Short mmCIF file of C-alpha atoms and ligand atoms in Angstrom, two decimals:
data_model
loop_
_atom_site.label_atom_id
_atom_site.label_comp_id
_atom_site.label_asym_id
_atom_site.label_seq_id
_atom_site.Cartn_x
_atom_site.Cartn_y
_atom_site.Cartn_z
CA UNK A 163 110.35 86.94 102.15
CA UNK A 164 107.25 86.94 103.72
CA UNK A 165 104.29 88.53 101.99
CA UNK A 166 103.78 92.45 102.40
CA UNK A 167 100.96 94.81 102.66
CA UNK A 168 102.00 98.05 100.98
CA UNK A 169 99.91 100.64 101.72
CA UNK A 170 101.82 104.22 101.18
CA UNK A 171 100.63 104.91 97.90
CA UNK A 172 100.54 108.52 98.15
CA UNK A 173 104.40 108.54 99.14
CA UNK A 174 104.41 106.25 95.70
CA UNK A 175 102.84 103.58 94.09
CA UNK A 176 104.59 100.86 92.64
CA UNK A 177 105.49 101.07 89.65
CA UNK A 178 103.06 99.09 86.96
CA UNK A 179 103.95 96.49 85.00
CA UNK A 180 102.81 98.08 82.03
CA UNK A 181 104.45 101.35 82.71
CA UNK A 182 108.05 98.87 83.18
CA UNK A 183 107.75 97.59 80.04
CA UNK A 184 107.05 100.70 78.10
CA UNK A 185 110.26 102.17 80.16
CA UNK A 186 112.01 99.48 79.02
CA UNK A 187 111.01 99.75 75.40
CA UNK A 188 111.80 103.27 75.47
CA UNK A 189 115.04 103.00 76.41
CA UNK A 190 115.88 101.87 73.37
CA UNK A 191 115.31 104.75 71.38
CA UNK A 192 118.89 105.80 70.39
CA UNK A 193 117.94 109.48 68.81
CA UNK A 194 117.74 112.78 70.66
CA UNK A 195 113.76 113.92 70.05
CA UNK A 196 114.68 117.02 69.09
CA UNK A 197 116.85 115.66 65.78
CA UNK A 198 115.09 115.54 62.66
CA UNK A 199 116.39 111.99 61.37
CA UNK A 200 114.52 109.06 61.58
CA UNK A 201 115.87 108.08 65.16
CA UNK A 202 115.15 111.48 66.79
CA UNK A 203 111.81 111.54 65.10
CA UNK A 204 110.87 108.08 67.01
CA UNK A 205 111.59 108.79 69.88
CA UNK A 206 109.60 112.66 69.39
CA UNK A 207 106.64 110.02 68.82
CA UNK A 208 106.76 108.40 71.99
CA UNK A 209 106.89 111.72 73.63
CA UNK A 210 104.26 112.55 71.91
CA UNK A 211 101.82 110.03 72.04
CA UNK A 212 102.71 110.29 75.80
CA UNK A 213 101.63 114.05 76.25
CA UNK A 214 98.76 113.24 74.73
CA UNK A 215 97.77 110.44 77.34
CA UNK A 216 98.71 113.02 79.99
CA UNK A 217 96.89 115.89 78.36
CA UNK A 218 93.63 113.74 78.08
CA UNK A 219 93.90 112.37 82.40
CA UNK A 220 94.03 116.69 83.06
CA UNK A 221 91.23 117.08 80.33
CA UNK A 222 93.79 119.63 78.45
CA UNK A 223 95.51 120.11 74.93
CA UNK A 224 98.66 118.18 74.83
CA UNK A 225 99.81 121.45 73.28
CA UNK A 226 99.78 122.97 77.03
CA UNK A 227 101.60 119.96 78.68
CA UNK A 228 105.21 120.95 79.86
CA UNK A 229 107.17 117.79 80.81
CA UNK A 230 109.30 117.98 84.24
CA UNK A 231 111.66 116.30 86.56
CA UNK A 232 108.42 115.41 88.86
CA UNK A 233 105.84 117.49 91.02
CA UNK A 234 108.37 119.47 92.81
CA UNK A 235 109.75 121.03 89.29
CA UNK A 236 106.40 121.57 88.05
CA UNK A 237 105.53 123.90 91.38
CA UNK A 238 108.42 125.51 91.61
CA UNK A 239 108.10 126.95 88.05
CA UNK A 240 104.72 127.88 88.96
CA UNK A 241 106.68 129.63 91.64
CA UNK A 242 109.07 131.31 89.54
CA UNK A 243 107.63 135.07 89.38
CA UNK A 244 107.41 136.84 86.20
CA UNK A 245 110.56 138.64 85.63
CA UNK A 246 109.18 141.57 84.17
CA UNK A 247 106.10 142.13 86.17
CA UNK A 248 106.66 142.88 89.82
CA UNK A 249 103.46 143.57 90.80
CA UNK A 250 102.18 139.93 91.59
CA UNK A 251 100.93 138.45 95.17
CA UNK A 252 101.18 135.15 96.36
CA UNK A 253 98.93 133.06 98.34
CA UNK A 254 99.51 129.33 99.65
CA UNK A 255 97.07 127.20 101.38
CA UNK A 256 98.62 126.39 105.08
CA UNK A 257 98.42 122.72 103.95
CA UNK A 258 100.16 122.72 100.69
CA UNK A 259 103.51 120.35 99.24
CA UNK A 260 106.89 121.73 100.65
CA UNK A 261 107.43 122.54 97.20
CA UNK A 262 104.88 125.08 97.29
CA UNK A 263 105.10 126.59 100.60
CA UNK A 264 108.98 127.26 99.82
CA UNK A 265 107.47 130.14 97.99
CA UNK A 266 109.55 129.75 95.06
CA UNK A 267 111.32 133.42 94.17
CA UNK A 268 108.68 134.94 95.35
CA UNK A 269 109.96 136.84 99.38
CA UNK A 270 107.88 136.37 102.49
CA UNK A 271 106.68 139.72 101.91
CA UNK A 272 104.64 139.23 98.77
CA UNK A 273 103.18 135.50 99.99
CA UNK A 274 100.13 134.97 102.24
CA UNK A 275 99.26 131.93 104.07
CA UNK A 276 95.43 131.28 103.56
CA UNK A 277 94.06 129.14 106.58
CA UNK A 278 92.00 126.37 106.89
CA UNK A 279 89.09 124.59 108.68
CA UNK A 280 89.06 122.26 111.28
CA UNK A 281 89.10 119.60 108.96
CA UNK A 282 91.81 120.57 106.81
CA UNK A 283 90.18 121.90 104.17
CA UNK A 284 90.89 125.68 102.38
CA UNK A 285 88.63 128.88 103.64
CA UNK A 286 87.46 130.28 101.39
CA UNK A 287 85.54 133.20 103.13
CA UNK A 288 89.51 133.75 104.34
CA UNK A 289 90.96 133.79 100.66
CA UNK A 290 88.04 136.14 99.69
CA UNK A 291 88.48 138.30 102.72
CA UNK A 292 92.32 138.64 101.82
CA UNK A 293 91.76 139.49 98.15
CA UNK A 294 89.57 142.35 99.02
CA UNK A 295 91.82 143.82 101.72
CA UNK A 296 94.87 143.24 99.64
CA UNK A 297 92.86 145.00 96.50
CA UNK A 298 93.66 148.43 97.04
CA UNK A 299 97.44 147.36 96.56
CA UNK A 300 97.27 146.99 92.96
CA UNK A 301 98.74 143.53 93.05
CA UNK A 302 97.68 140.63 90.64
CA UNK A 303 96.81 137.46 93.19
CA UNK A 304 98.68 134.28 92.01
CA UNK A 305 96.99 131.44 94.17
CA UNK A 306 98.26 127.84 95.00
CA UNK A 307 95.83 125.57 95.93
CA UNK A 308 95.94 121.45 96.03
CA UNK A 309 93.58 119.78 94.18
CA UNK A 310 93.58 116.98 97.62
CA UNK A 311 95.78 116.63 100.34
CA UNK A 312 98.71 113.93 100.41
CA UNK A 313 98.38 113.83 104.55
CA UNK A 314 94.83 113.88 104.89
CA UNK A 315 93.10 113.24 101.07
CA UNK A 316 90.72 116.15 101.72
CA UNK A 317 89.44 117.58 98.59
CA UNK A 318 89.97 121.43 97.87
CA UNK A 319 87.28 124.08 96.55
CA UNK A 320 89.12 124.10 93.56
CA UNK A 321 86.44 125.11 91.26
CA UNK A 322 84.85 127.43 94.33
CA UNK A 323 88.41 129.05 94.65
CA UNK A 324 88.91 129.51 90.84
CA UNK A 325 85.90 131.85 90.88
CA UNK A 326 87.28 133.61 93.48
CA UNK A 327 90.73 134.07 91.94
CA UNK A 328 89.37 135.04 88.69
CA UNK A 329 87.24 137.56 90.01
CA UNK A 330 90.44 139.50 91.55
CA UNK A 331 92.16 139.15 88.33
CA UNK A 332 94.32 136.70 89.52
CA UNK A 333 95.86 132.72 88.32
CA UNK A 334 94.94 129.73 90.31
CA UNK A 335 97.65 126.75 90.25
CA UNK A 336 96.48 123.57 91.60
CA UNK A 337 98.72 120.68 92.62
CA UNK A 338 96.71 117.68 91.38
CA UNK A 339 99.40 115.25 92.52
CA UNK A 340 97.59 113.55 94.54
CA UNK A 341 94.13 113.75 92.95
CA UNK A 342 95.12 112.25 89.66
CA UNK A 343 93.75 108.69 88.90
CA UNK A 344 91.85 108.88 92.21
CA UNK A 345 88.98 111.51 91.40
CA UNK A 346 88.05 113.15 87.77
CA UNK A 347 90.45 116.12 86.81
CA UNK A 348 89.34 118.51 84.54
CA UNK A 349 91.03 121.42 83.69
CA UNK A 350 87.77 123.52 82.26
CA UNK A 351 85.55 122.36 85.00
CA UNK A 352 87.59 123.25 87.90
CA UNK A 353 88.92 126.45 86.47
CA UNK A 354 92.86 126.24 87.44
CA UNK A 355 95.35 128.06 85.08
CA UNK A 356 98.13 125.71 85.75
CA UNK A 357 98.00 122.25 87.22
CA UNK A 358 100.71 119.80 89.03
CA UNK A 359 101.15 116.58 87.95
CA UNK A 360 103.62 113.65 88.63
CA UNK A 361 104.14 110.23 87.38
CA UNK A 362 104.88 108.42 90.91
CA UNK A 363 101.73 108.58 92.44
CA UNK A 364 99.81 106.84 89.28
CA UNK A 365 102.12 104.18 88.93
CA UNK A 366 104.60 105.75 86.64
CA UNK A 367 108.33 106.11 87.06
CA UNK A 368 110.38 108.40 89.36
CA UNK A 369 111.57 111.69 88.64
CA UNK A 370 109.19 113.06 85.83
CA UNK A 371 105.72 114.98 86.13
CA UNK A 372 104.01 117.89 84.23
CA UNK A 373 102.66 120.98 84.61
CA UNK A 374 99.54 121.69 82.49
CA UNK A 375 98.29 124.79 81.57
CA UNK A 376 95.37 126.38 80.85
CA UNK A 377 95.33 127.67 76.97
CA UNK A 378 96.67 130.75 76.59
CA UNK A 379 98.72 130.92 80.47
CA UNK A 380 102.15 131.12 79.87
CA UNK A 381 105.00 130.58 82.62
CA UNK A 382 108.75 131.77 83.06
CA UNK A 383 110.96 128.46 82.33
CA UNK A 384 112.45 127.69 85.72
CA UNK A 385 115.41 125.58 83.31
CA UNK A 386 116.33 128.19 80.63
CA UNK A 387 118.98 126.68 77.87
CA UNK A 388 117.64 124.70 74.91
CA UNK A 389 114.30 125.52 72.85
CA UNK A 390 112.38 121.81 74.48
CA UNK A 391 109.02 121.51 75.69
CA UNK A 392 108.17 125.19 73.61
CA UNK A 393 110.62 127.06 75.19
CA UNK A 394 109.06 126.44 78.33
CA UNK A 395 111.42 124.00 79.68
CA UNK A 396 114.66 122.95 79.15
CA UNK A 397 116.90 120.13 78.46
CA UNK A 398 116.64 116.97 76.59
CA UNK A 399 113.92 115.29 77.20
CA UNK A 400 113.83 112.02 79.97
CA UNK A 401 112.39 109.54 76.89
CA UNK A 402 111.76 106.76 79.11
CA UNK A 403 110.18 108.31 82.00
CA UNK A 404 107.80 110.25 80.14
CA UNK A 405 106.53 107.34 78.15
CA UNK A 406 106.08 105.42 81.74
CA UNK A 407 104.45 108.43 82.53
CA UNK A 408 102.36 108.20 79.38
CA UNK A 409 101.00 104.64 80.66
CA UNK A 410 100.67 105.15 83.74
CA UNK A 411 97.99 107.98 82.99
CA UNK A 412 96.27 105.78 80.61
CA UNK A 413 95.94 103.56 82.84
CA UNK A 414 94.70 106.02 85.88
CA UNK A 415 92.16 107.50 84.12
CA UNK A 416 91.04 104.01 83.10
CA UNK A 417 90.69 103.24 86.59
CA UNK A 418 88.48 106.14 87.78
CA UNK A 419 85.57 104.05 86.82
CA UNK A 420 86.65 101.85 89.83
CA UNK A 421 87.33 104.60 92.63
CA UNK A 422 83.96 103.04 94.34
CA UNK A 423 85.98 99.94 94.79
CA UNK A 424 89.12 101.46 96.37
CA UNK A 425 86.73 103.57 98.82
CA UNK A 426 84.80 100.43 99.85
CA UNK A 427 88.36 98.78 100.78
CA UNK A 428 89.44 102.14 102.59
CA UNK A 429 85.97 102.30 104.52
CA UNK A 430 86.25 98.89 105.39
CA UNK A 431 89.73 99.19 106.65
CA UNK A 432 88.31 102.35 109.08
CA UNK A 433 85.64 100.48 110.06
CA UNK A 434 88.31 97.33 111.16
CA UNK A 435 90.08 100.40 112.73
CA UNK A 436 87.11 101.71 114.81
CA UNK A 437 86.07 98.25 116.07
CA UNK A 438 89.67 97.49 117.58
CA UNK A 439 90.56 100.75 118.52
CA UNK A 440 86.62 102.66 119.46
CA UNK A 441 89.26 105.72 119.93
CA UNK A 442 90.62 106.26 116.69
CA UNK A 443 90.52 109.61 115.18
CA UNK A 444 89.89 109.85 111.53
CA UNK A 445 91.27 113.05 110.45
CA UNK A 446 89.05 114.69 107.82
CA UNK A 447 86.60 112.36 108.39
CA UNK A 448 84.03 114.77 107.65
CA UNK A 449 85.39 116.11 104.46
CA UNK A 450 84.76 115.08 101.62
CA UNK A 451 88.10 112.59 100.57
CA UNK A 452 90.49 111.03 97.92
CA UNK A 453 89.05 107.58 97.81
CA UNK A 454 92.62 105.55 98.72
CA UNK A 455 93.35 108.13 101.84
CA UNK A 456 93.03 107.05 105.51
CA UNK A 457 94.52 109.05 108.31
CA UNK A 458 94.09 107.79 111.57
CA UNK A 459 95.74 108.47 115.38
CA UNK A 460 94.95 106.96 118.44
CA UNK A 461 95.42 109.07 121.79
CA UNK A 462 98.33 108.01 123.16
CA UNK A 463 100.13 106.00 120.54
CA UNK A 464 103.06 107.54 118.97
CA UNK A 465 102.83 107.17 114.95
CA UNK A 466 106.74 105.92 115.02
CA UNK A 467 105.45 103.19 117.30
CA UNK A 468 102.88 102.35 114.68
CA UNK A 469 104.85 102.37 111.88
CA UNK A 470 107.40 100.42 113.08
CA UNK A 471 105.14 98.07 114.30
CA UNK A 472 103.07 97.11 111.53
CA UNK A 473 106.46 97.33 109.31
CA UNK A 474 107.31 94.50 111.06
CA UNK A 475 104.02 92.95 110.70
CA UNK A 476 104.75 93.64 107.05
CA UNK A 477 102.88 96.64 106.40
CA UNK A 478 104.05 100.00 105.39
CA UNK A 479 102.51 102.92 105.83
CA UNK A 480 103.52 106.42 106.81
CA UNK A 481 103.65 108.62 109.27
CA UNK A 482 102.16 112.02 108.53
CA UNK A 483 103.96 113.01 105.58
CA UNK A 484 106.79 111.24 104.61
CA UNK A 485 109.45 112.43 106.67
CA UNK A 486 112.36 112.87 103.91
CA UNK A 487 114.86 113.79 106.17
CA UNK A 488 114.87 110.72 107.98
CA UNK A 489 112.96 112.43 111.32
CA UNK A 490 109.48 112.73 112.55
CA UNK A 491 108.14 116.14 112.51
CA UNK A 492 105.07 117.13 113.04
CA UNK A 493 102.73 117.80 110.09
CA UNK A 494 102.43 121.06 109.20
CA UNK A 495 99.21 120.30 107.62
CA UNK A 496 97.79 118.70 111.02
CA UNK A 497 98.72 121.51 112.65
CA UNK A 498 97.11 124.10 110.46
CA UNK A 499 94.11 122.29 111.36
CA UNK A 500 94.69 122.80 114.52
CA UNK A 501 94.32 119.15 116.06
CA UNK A 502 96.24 118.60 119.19
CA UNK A 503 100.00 117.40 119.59
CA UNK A 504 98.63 113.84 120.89
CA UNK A 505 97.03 113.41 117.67
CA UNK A 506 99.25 115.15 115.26
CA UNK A 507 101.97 113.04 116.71
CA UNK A 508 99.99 110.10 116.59
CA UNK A 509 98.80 110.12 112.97
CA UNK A 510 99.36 107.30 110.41
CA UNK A 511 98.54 107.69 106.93
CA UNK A 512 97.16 104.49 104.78
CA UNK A 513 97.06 105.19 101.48
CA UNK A 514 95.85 102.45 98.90
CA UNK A 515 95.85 101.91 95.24
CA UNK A 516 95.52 99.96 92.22
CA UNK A 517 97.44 96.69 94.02
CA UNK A 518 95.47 97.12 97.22
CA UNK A 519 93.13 93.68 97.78
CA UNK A 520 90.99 92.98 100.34
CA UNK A 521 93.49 90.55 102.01
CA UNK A 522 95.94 93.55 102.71
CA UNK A 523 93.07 95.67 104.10
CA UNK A 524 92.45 92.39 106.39
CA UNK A 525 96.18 92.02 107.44
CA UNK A 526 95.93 95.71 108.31
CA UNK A 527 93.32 95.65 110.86
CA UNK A 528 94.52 92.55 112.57
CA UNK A 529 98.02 93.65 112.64
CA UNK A 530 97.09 97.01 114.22
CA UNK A 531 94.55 95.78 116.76
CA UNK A 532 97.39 93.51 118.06
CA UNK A 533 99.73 96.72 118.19
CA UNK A 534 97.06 98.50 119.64
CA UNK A 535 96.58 95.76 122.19
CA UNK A 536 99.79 95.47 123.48
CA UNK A 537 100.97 98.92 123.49
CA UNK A 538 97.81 99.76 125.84
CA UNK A 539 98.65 97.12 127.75
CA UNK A 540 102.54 97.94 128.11
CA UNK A 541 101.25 101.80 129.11
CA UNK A 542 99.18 100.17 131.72
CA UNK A 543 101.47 97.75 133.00
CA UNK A 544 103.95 100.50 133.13
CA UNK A 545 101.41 103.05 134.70
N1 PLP B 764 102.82 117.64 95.64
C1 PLP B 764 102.25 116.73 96.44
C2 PLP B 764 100.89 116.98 96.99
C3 PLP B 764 102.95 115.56 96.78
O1 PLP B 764 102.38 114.66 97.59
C4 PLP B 764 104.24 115.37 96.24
C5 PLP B 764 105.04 114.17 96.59
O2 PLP B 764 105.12 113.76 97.73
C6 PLP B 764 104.78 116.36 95.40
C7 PLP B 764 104.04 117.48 95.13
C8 PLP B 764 106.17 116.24 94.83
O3 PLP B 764 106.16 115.45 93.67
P1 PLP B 764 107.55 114.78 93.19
O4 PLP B 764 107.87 113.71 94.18
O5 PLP B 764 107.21 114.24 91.82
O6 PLP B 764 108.56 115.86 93.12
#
């Protein structure tokens, strides 16, 4: 097969060799962790030493890591209002995971969409405005609000939005998915109460992730049954993918020191982009962003078009968000900011990570300048 450029890291990274082995290691462990022979007690260990590893990439106590079947699970039980307190609020950012704008149990009535700017990042002077209004209700405020976006890699106000939350005697739940490994995550410093994380995006298997919480917060188990994960989640325990999960956040946080690198690459690659195409829109250009995050449309050029194209150049990439249900739609997040169909429609996301070399970033830019070239000459030819 001819060599390929993958560049949709924030739909999921490969997964890394390290984090295959340990899987594979792992598998091995014949006892249930929650058994107190010698078996059960190994594989307890590996758990173990793997919360820890995840605890240390979200700066928090292992103690206050809850294991999960990924980022989806981890939001959701976030989502899962307090049975015996009725008196809470919700409110989503407009550019927030699926997973947290289905609203969890909480109705339509009790959630509020917070807007946000131009460049698709979260107003603040909004979420503060709505707080004060909604005061008089007697409502506690539970807020949801990304840590950076997968469409765009704008970074949030956490830390700004924490002070707000806290100040209306409210929780603030961050989904760090996409942040983790690609900018420092610190539980204390930005203030969240609960935090998202999941093991595809670093490098780690499918189908686990965590959700972290602040000492002290304490969350309804979405999976009620058996006494795992403190009574705070249910189930036996997926051994393997939680050690892979383990590595892979070793080996994320590891990399932070390195970001510089992976933003040179993805400045380089819009710079390859601006000099073929002088028409290409960055979106959030002016925000501050992840490191491995480029989202770029140019007028007139469908993102199918694009993606098919440089698929067959051997490059994948994505169109918006990942369109899971096999058809384009337009992103709900680049329509909250507001930018216009041609360039909603038009927008492909790069996303780069620890495999990314310059050669890819290279194949990239010549690939899409040819599909750039042709398809403007097709829509003249055709004009
Ligand atoms: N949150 C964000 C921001 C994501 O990008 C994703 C994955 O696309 C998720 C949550 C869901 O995580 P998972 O795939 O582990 O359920």
């Amino acid at each position: 097969m001819n060599q390929r450029s993958y560049l949709d890291y924030n739909a999921t990274a490969p997964l890394r060799p390290e984090v295959r082995e340990a899987v594979a290691d792992a598998l091995g462990h014949a006892g249930n962790p929650s058994s107190v022979h010698a078996e059960g007690r190994a594989a307890r260990a590996a758990i173990e030493e793997a919360r820890g590893r995840v605890a240390s990439l979200a700066g928090a106590r292992p103690e206050d890591v809850i294991f999960t079947s990924g980022g989806t699970e981890a939001n959701v039980t976030v989502l899962a209002e307090p049975a015996a307190d009725e008196s809470w609020q919700l409110y989503l950012s407009a550019i927030e995971h699926p997973s947290v704008l289905s609203g969890g149990r909480f109705h339509p009535e009790t959630t509020t969409m917070i807007p946000v700017t131009a460049d698709g990042v979260a107003d603040l002077a909004a979420l503060a405005m709505t707080l004060e209004k909604h005061k008089p209700g007697g409502w506690r405020p539970l807020v949801s609000l990304m840590a950076a976006n997968n469409e765009t890699g704008a970074i949030q106000p956490v830390r700004e939005a924490a002070d707000i939350v806290h100040e209306a005697g409210g929780l603030l739940h961050s989904d760090a998915v996409q942040a983790a490994g690609r900018i420092p995550l610190d539980m204390t410093s930005l203030g969240t109460d609960m935090l998202t994380l999941s093991a595809h995006k670093i490098g780690g298997p499918k189908g686990v992730g965590a959700l972290v919480l602040k000492e002290g917060v304490r969350v309804e188990p979405l999976i009620k049954g058996g006494g795992q994960e403190g009574r705070r989640r249910a189930g036996t325990e997926n051994v393997p993918g939680i050690v892979g999960f383990g590595v892979a956040a070793e080996l994320a946080a590891k990399e932070l020191g390195d970001v510089a690198a992976l933003a040179a690459l993805r400045d380089q690659l819009e710079e390859g982009v601006r000099a073929v195409a002088a028409d290409a829109v960055i979106v959030s250009a002016s925000a501050p962003r992840l490191p491995n995050t480029s989202c770029i449309a140019v007028p007139g050029v469908k993102a199918e078009t694009l993606v098919i194209g440089l698929d067959l150049a051997g490059i994948a990439v994505s169109a918006g968000s990942a369109c899971s249900s096999g058809k384009v739609e337009t992103s709900h997040v680049l329509e909250a900011m507001g930018l216009s169909p041609e360039i909603a429609g038009g927008a492909v996301r790069v996303s780069l990570g620890f495999g990314t070399k310059n050669d890819d970033i290279k194949r990239y830019v010549s690939a899409f300048g040819e599909l750039i070239k042709r398809l403007k000459r097709n829509a003249k030819e055709a004009a």
